Tab-separated table of C-alpha atoms in Angstrom:
chain	number	residue	atom	x	y	z
A	1	MET	CA	-30.951	-35.918	4.858
A	2	HIS	CA	-34.593	-35.059	4.862
A	3	ILE	CA	-35.326	-38.198	3.454
A	4	ASP	CA	-35.075	-42.043	5.149
A	5	ILE	CA	-33.059	-44.178	2.760
A	6	PRO	CA	-33.252	-47.920	3.659
A	7	GLU	CA	-30.039	-49.423	4.863
A	8	GLY	CA	-28.385	-50.355	1.730
A	9	GLN	CA	-29.892	-48.602	-1.031
A	10	GLU	CA	-27.938	-45.636	-2.649
A	11	PRO	CA	-29.430	-42.651	-1.867
A	12	ILE	CA	-30.053	-41.057	-5.160
A	13	GLY	CA	-31.089	-44.690	-6.904
A	14	TYR	CA	-33.468	-45.185	-4.456
A	15	VAL	CA	-35.225	-41.540	-4.344
A	16	TRP	CA	-35.320	-40.891	-7.975
A	17	GLY	CA	-35.828	-44.563	-9.163
A	18	GLU	CA	-37.842	-46.377	-6.244
A	19	MET	CA	-39.933	-43.457	-4.447
A	20	VAL	CA	-41.162	-41.955	-7.651
A	21	PRO	CA	-40.156	-43.590	-10.547
A	22	GLY	CA	-42.684	-42.492	-13.100
A	23	ILE	CA	-40.798	-39.080	-12.497
A	24	GLY	CA	-37.617	-39.910	-11.173
A	25	MET	CA	-36.648	-41.914	-14.058
A	26	ALA	CA	-38.428	-39.379	-16.920
A	27	ALA	CA	-35.972	-36.921	-14.773
A	28	ALA	CA	-32.812	-38.753	-14.652
A	29	ASN	CA	-32.995	-39.236	-18.314
A	30	PHE	CA	-33.389	-35.397	-18.669
A	31	SER	CA	-30.842	-35.052	-16.911
A	32	LEU	CA	-28.652	-37.707	-18.533
A	33	SER	CA	-29.437	-36.330	-22.090
A	34	VAL	CA	-27.953	-32.886	-21.210
A	35	TYR	CA	-24.388	-34.515	-21.093
A	36	GLU	CA	-24.820	-37.412	-23.651
A	37	HIS	CA	-26.311	-34.961	-26.283
A	38	THR	CA	-24.758	-31.657	-25.724
A	39	THR	CA	-23.060	-30.121	-28.702
A	40	LEU	CA	-21.456	-26.901	-26.273
A	41	GLY	CA	-17.769	-27.059	-25.842
A	42	LEU	CA	-16.615	-28.486	-22.610
A	43	ARG	CA	-15.141	-25.029	-21.444
A	44	GLU	CA	-18.756	-23.317	-21.659
A	45	PHE	CA	-20.628	-26.217	-20.860
A	46	GLU	CA	-18.596	-26.843	-17.235
A	47	ALA	CA	-18.391	-22.945	-16.786
A	48	ALA	CA	-22.559	-22.930	-16.710
A	49	ARG	CA	-22.557	-26.129	-14.826
A	50	LEU	CA	-19.985	-25.207	-12.187
A	51	ARG	CA	-21.603	-21.788	-11.994
A	52	MET	CA	-25.155	-23.391	-11.220
A	53	ALA	CA	-23.669	-25.933	-8.826
A	54	GLN	CA	-21.897	-22.435	-6.792
A	55	ILE	CA	-25.432	-21.238	-6.602
A	56	ASN	CA	-27.176	-23.686	-5.567
A	57	GLY	CA	-24.207	-25.498	-2.931
A	58	CYS	CA	-24.801	-28.687	-4.454
A	59	LEU	CA	-21.854	-30.651	-2.803
A	60	PHE	CA	-21.928	-33.870	-4.971
A	61	CYS	CA	-22.429	-31.067	-8.225
A	62	LEU	CA	-19.524	-28.744	-6.763
A	63	ASP	CA	-17.165	-31.941	-6.506
A	64	TRP	CA	-18.568	-33.283	-10.379
A	65	ARG	CA	-16.277	-32.749	-13.472
A	66	THR	CA	-17.392	-33.293	-16.780
A	67	GLU	CA	-15.311	-35.277	-18.845
A	68	ARG	CA	-14.940	-35.953	-22.702
A	69	ASP	CA	-12.972	-37.813	-24.801
A	70	GLY	CA	-10.563	-38.313	-21.490
A	71	GLN	CA	-10.421	-34.371	-21.026
A	72	LYS	CA	-11.559	-32.629	-18.309
A	73	VAL	CA	-11.656	-28.678	-17.236
A	74	GLU	CA	-8.019	-27.807	-15.397
A	75	GLU	CA	-8.288	-27.868	-11.563
A	76	GLU	CA	-8.174	-24.180	-11.053
A	77	PHE	CA	-11.439	-23.693	-13.409
A	78	ALA	CA	-13.983	-23.694	-10.542
A	79	ASP	CA	-11.955	-20.646	-9.283
A	80	ALA	CA	-12.312	-18.839	-12.300
A	81	VAL	CA	-15.612	-19.929	-12.361
A	82	THR	CA	-16.520	-18.137	-9.141
A	83	GLN	CA	-14.448	-15.225	-10.895
A	84	TRP	CA	-16.334	-14.957	-14.273
A	85	ARG	CA	-16.613	-11.146	-14.484
A	86	THR	CA	-12.680	-10.456	-13.858
A	87	THR	CA	-11.045	-14.036	-14.791
A	88	ASP	CA	-8.732	-13.945	-17.419
A	89	ALA	CA	-8.972	-17.567	-18.087
A	90	PHE	CA	-12.185	-17.500	-20.058
A	91	ASP	CA	-13.000	-16.699	-23.497
A	92	ASP	CA	-16.125	-14.603	-24.154
A	93	ARG	CA	-18.503	-17.665	-24.847
A	94	THR	CA	-17.425	-19.206	-21.441
A	95	ARG	CA	-17.340	-15.899	-19.484
A	96	LEU	CA	-20.928	-16.018	-21.033
A	97	ALA	CA	-22.242	-18.996	-20.148
A	98	ALA	CA	-21.000	-18.362	-16.616
A	99	GLU	CA	-22.837	-15.530	-16.887
A	100	TYR	CA	-25.815	-16.754	-18.072
A	101	ALA	CA	-26.183	-19.428	-15.276
A	102	GLU	CA	-26.102	-16.952	-12.695
A	103	ARG	CA	-28.404	-15.051	-14.012
A	104	TYR	CA	-30.856	-17.731	-15.117
A	105	ALA	CA	-30.704	-18.842	-11.391
A	106	LEU	CA	-30.715	-15.540	-9.631
A	107	ASP	CA	-32.522	-12.777	-11.870
A	108	HIS	CA	-34.070	-14.331	-15.312
A	109	HIS	CA	-36.337	-11.051	-15.450
A	110	GLY	CA	-33.126	-9.065	-15.894
A	111	LEU	CA	-32.096	-10.720	-18.911
A	112	ASP	CA	-32.273	-7.638	-20.899
A	113	ASP	CA	-31.794	-6.379	-24.500
A	114	GLU	CA	-28.229	-5.931	-23.866
A	115	PHE	CA	-27.815	-9.852	-23.019
A	116	TRP	CA	-29.275	-10.980	-25.702
A	117	THR	CA	-27.223	-8.905	-28.299
A	118	ARG	CA	-23.621	-10.336	-26.636
A	119	MET	CA	-25.145	-13.769	-26.205
A	120	THR	CA	-26.505	-14.088	-29.745
A	121	ALA	CA	-23.263	-12.458	-31.105
A	122	HIS	CA	-21.442	-15.426	-29.694
A	123	TYR	CA	-23.978	-18.632	-29.529
A	124	SER	CA	-26.332	-19.452	-32.316
A	125	GLN	CA	-30.061	-20.323	-31.499
A	126	HIS	CA	-29.642	-23.981	-31.666
A	127	GLU	CA	-27.277	-23.313	-28.647
A	128	ILE	CA	-29.004	-21.016	-26.879
A	129	VAL	CA	-31.903	-23.271	-26.096
A	130	GLU	CA	-29.431	-26.640	-25.383
A	131	LEU	CA	-27.602	-24.277	-23.015
A	132	SER	CA	-30.833	-23.102	-21.377
A	133	MET	CA	-32.192	-26.627	-20.783
A	134	SER	CA	-29.183	-27.585	-19.531
A	135	ILE	CA	-28.748	-24.788	-16.907
A	136	GLY	CA	-32.612	-25.601	-16.016
A	137	SER	CA	-31.870	-28.900	-15.319
A	138	TRP	CA	-28.915	-28.151	-12.974
A	139	LEU	CA	-31.267	-25.610	-11.204
A	140	ALA	CA	-33.751	-27.878	-10.814
A	141	PHE	CA	-32.136	-31.560	-9.558
A	142	GLY	CA	-29.188	-29.669	-8.099
A	143	ARG	CA	-31.467	-27.991	-5.835
A	144	LEU	CA	-33.592	-30.989	-5.726
A	145	ASN	CA	-30.578	-32.937	-4.370
A	146	HIS	CA	-29.399	-30.500	-1.963
A	147	VAL	CA	-32.886	-29.093	-0.291
A	148	LEU	CA	-33.239	-33.209	0.423
A	149	GLY	CA	-29.693	-33.637	1.351
A	150	LEU	CA	-29.064	-36.251	-1.075
A	151	ASP	CA	-26.043	-34.035	-2.064
A	152	ALA	CA	-24.384	-34.935	0.996
A	153	VAL	CA	-24.305	-38.331	0.574
A	154	CYS	CA	-23.793	-39.276	-3.296
A	155	VAL	CA	-20.591	-41.092	-4.096
A	156	LEU	CA	-18.886	-39.706	-7.202
A	157	PRO	CA	-18.173	-42.535	-9.775
A	158	THR	CA	-15.130	-43.888	-9.753
A	159	HIS	CA	-13.670	-44.780	-13.133
C-alpha cells in the first residue's frame, strides 16, 4: 500500500472518508449511485464492470460480484468476460457492454460510427449515458484503489 493507514482504520473508509472528505464522500456517493440507480440488466452491468476490473487490475473489483434481488452472475461469467469477443455465453447487449468498457478504457478515440451504429441498435440513449457514467466510475475508482494499493487490503462485505 502506498498510503499510510493508522492502526485499526479500514483503508477505503479512511482514505476516501477521512483523508479527503469533501472529495472522497462525493466520489463514494457517485460510486454507490451507479449500483443503486442502475436500470441496466445484471449481465450487461457486470460484463462492463468486470471488463473494467480486468483492465484496471483492481483485486477488490475482480473479486466483487454485484448482487440484485439475491441474484448474481454465474461463477464462469468472469472467464466469459475475458473472452467477450468469442464466448457463446453472451447476448448482443452483454457482449457490447464488455466491448464498450474495453474500448472506453483503452481506445476511446477509436469509438467510430460502426461501433455507435451497433450500440444504438441495442441500447437506448438513456442506457448509453448510464453505462458511460458507470464505466467512468469504475475506471476512475478502480484505478485509484489499485494505484494506491488499497485494492489489496479491502475486505469484501459479508452478507
